[in-house]
mmCIF file of C-alpha atoms in Angstrom:
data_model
loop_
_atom_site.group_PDB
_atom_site.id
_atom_site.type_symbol
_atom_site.label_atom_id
_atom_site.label_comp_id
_atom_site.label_asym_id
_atom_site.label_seq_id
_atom_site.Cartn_x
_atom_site.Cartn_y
_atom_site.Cartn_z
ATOM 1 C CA UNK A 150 7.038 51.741 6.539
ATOM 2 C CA UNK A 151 4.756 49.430 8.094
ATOM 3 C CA UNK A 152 2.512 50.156 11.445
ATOM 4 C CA UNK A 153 2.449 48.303 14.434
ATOM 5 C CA UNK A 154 -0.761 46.828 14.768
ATOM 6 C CA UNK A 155 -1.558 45.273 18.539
ATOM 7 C CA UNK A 156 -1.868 41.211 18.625
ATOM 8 C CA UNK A 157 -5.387 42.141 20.114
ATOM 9 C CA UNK A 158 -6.837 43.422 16.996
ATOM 10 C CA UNK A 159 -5.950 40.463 14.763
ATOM 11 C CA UNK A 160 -7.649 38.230 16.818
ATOM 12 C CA UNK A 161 -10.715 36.336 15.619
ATOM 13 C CA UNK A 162 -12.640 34.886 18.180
ATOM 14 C CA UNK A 163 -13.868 31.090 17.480
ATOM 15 C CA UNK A 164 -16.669 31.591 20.221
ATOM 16 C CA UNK A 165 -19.236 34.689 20.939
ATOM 17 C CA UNK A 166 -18.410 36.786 23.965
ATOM 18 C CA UNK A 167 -19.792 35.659 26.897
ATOM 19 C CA UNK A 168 -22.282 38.510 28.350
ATOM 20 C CA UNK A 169 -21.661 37.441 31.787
ATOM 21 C CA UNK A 170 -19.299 40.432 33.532
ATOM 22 C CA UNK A 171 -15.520 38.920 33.984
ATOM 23 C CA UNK A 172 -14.238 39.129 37.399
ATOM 24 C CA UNK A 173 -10.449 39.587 36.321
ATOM 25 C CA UNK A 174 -8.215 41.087 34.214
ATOM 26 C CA UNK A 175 -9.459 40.933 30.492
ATOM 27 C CA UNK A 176 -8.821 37.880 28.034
ATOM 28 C CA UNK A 177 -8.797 35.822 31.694
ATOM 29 C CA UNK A 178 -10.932 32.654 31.897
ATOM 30 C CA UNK A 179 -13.602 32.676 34.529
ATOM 31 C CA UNK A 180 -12.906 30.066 37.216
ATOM 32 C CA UNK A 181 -14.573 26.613 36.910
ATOM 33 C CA UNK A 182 -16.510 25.400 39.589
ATOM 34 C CA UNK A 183 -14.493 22.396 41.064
ATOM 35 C CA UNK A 184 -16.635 18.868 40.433
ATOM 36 C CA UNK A 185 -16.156 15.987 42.684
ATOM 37 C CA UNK A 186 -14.350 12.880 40.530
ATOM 38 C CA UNK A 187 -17.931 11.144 41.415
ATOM 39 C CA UNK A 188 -20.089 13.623 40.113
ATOM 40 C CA UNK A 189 -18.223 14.035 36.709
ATOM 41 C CA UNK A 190 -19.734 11.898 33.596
ATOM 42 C CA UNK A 191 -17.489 9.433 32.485
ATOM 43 C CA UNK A 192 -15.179 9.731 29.819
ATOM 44 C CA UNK A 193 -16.178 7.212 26.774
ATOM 45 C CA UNK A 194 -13.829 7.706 23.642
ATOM 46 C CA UNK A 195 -16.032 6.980 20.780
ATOM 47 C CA UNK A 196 -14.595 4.634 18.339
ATOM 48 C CA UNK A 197 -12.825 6.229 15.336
ATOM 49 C CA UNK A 198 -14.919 5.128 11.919
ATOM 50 C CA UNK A 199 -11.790 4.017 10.520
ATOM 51 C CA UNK A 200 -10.537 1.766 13.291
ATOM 52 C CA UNK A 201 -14.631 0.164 13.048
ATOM 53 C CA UNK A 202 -13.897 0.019 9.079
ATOM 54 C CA UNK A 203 -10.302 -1.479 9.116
ATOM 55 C CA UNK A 204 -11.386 -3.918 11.700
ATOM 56 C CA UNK A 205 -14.176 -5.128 9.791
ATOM 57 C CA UNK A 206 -12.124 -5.660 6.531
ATOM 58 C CA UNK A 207 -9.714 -7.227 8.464
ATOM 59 C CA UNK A 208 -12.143 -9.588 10.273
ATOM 60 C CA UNK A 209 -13.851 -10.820 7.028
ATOM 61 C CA UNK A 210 -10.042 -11.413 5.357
ATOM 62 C CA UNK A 211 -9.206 -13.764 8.016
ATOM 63 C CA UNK A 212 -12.580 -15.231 8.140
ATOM 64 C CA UNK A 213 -12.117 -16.180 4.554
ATOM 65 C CA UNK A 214 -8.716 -17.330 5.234
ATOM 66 C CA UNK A 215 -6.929 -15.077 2.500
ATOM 67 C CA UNK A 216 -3.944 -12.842 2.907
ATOM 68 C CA UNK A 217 -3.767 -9.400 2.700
ATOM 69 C CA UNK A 218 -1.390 -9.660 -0.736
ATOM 70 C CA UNK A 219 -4.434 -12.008 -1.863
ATOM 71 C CA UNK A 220 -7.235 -9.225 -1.332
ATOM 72 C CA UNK A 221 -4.841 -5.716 -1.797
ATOM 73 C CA UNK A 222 -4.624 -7.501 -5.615
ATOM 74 C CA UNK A 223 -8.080 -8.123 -6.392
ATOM 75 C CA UNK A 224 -8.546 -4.514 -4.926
ATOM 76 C CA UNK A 225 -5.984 -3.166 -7.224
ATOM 77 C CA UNK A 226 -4.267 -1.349 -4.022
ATOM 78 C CA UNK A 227 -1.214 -1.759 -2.565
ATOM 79 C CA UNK A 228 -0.885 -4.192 0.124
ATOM 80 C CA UNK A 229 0.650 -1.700 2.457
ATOM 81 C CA UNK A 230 -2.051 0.881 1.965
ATOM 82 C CA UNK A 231 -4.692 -1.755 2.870
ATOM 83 C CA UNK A 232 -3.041 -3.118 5.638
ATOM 84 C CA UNK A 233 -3.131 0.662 6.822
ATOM 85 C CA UNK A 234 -6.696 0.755 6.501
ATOM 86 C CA UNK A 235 -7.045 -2.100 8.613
ATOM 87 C CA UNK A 236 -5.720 -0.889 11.329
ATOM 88 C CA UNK A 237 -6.631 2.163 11.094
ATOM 89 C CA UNK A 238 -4.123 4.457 10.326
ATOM 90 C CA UNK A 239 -5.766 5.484 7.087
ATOM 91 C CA UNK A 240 -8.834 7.001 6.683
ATOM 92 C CA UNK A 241 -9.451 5.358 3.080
ATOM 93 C CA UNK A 242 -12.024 7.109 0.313
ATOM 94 C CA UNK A 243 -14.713 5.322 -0.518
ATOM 95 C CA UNK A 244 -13.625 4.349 -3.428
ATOM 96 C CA UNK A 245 -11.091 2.483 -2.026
ATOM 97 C CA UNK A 246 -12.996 0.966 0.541
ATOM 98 C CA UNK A 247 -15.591 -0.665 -1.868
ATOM 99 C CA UNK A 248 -12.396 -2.303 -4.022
ATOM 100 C CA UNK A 249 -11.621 -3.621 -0.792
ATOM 101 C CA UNK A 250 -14.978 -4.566 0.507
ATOM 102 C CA UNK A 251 -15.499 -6.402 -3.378
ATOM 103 C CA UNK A 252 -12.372 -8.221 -3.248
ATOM 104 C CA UNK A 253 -14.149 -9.808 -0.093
ATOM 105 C CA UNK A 254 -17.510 -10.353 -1.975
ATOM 106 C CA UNK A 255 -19.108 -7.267 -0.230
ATOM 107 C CA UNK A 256 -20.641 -4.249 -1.315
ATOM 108 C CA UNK A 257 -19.673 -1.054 0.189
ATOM 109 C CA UNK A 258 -23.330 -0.738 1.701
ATOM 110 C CA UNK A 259 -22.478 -4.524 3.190
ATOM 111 C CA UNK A 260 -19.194 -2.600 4.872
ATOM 112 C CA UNK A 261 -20.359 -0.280 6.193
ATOM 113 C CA UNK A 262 -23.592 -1.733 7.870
ATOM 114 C CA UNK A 263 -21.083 -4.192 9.659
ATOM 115 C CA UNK A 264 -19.127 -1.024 10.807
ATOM 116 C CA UNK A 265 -21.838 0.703 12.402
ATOM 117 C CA UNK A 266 -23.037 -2.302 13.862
ATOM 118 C CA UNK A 267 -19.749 -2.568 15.567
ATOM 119 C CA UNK A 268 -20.305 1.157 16.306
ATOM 120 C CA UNK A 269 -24.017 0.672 17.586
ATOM 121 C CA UNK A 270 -22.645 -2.788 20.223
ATOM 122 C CA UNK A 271 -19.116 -0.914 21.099
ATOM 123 C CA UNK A 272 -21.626 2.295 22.305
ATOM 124 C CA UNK A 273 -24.088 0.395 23.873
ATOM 125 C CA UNK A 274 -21.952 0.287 27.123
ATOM 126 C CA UNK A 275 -22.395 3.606 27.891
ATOM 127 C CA UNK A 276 -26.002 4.321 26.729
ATOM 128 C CA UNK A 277 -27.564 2.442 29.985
ATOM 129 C CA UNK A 278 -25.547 4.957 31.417
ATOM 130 C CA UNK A 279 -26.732 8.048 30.239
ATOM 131 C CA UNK A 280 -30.660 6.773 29.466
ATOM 132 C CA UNK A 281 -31.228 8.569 32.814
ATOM 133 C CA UNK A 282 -29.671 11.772 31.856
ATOM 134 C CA UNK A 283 -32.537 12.177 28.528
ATOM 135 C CA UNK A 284 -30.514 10.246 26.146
ATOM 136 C CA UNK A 285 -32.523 7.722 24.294
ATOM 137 C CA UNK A 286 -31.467 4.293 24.299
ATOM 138 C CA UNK A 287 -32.947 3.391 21.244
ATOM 139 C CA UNK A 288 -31.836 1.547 18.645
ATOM 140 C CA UNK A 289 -31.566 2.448 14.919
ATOM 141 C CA UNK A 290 -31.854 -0.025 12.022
ATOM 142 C CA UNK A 291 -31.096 1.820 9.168
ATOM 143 C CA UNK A 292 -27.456 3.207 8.774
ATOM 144 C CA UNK A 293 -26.320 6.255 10.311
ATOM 145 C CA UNK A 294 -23.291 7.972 9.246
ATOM 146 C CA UNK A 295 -22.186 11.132 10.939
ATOM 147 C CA UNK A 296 -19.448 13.844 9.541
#
């Protein structure tokens, strides 16, 4: 026979308790303070790395006037997997990704560099933005890659 065990008990929280005392019944959410639609930060969706990827390979293929059979064989993938990872449906390994970036005459490094320069000019935007909030505005040279 099995015991009844409340829901309560196999819950795992995913944050710490807050050690603020809750005004409510228990398990309730505190109320948020209402902010004015002009006081709020804006809300900038950073570019996914595979749409800045895809777009790249994409950009260089039609740039050097081939076709996507053309450059999927000297990859040795299938043409619908790479036309995928050009628009960005796939996030591609990066083994694929340098087969693709050397049927284009590019190293991976070459790539990806392009990628997160399209990262660093699509953010830009919004950086002038929040340089007055403590953000820095600078600008990085070397690549930066984030998980």
């Amino acid at each position: 026979m099995t015991s009844h065990v409340p829901n309560e008990a196999r819950v795992i929280p995913l944050r710490p308790q807050s050690t603020r005392p809750q005004s409510g019944p228990p398990g309730a959410r505190p109320a948020a303070s209402p902010v004015s639609p002009e006081r709020r930060p804006p809300t900038v969706r950073e570019p996914l790395w595979r749409d800045l990827v895809g777009d790249v390979l994409r950009r260089e293929r039609l740039d050097q006037e081939r076709t996507l059979k053309e450059v999927a064989e000297a990859a040795r993938i299938s043409m619908p997997y790479l036309s995928e990872v050009e628009r960005g449906r796939k996030e591609a390994s990066s083994e694929v990704l340098a087969a693709a970036a050397g049927a284009l005459g590019l190293g991976l490094g070459d790539l990806l560099a392009r990628a997160q320069g399209e990262l660093v000019r699509l953010t830009s935007r919004h950086t002038g933005a929040r340089a007055g909030r403590g953000t820095s505005g600078a600008r990085f040279d070397g690549m930066c890659l984030a998980a």
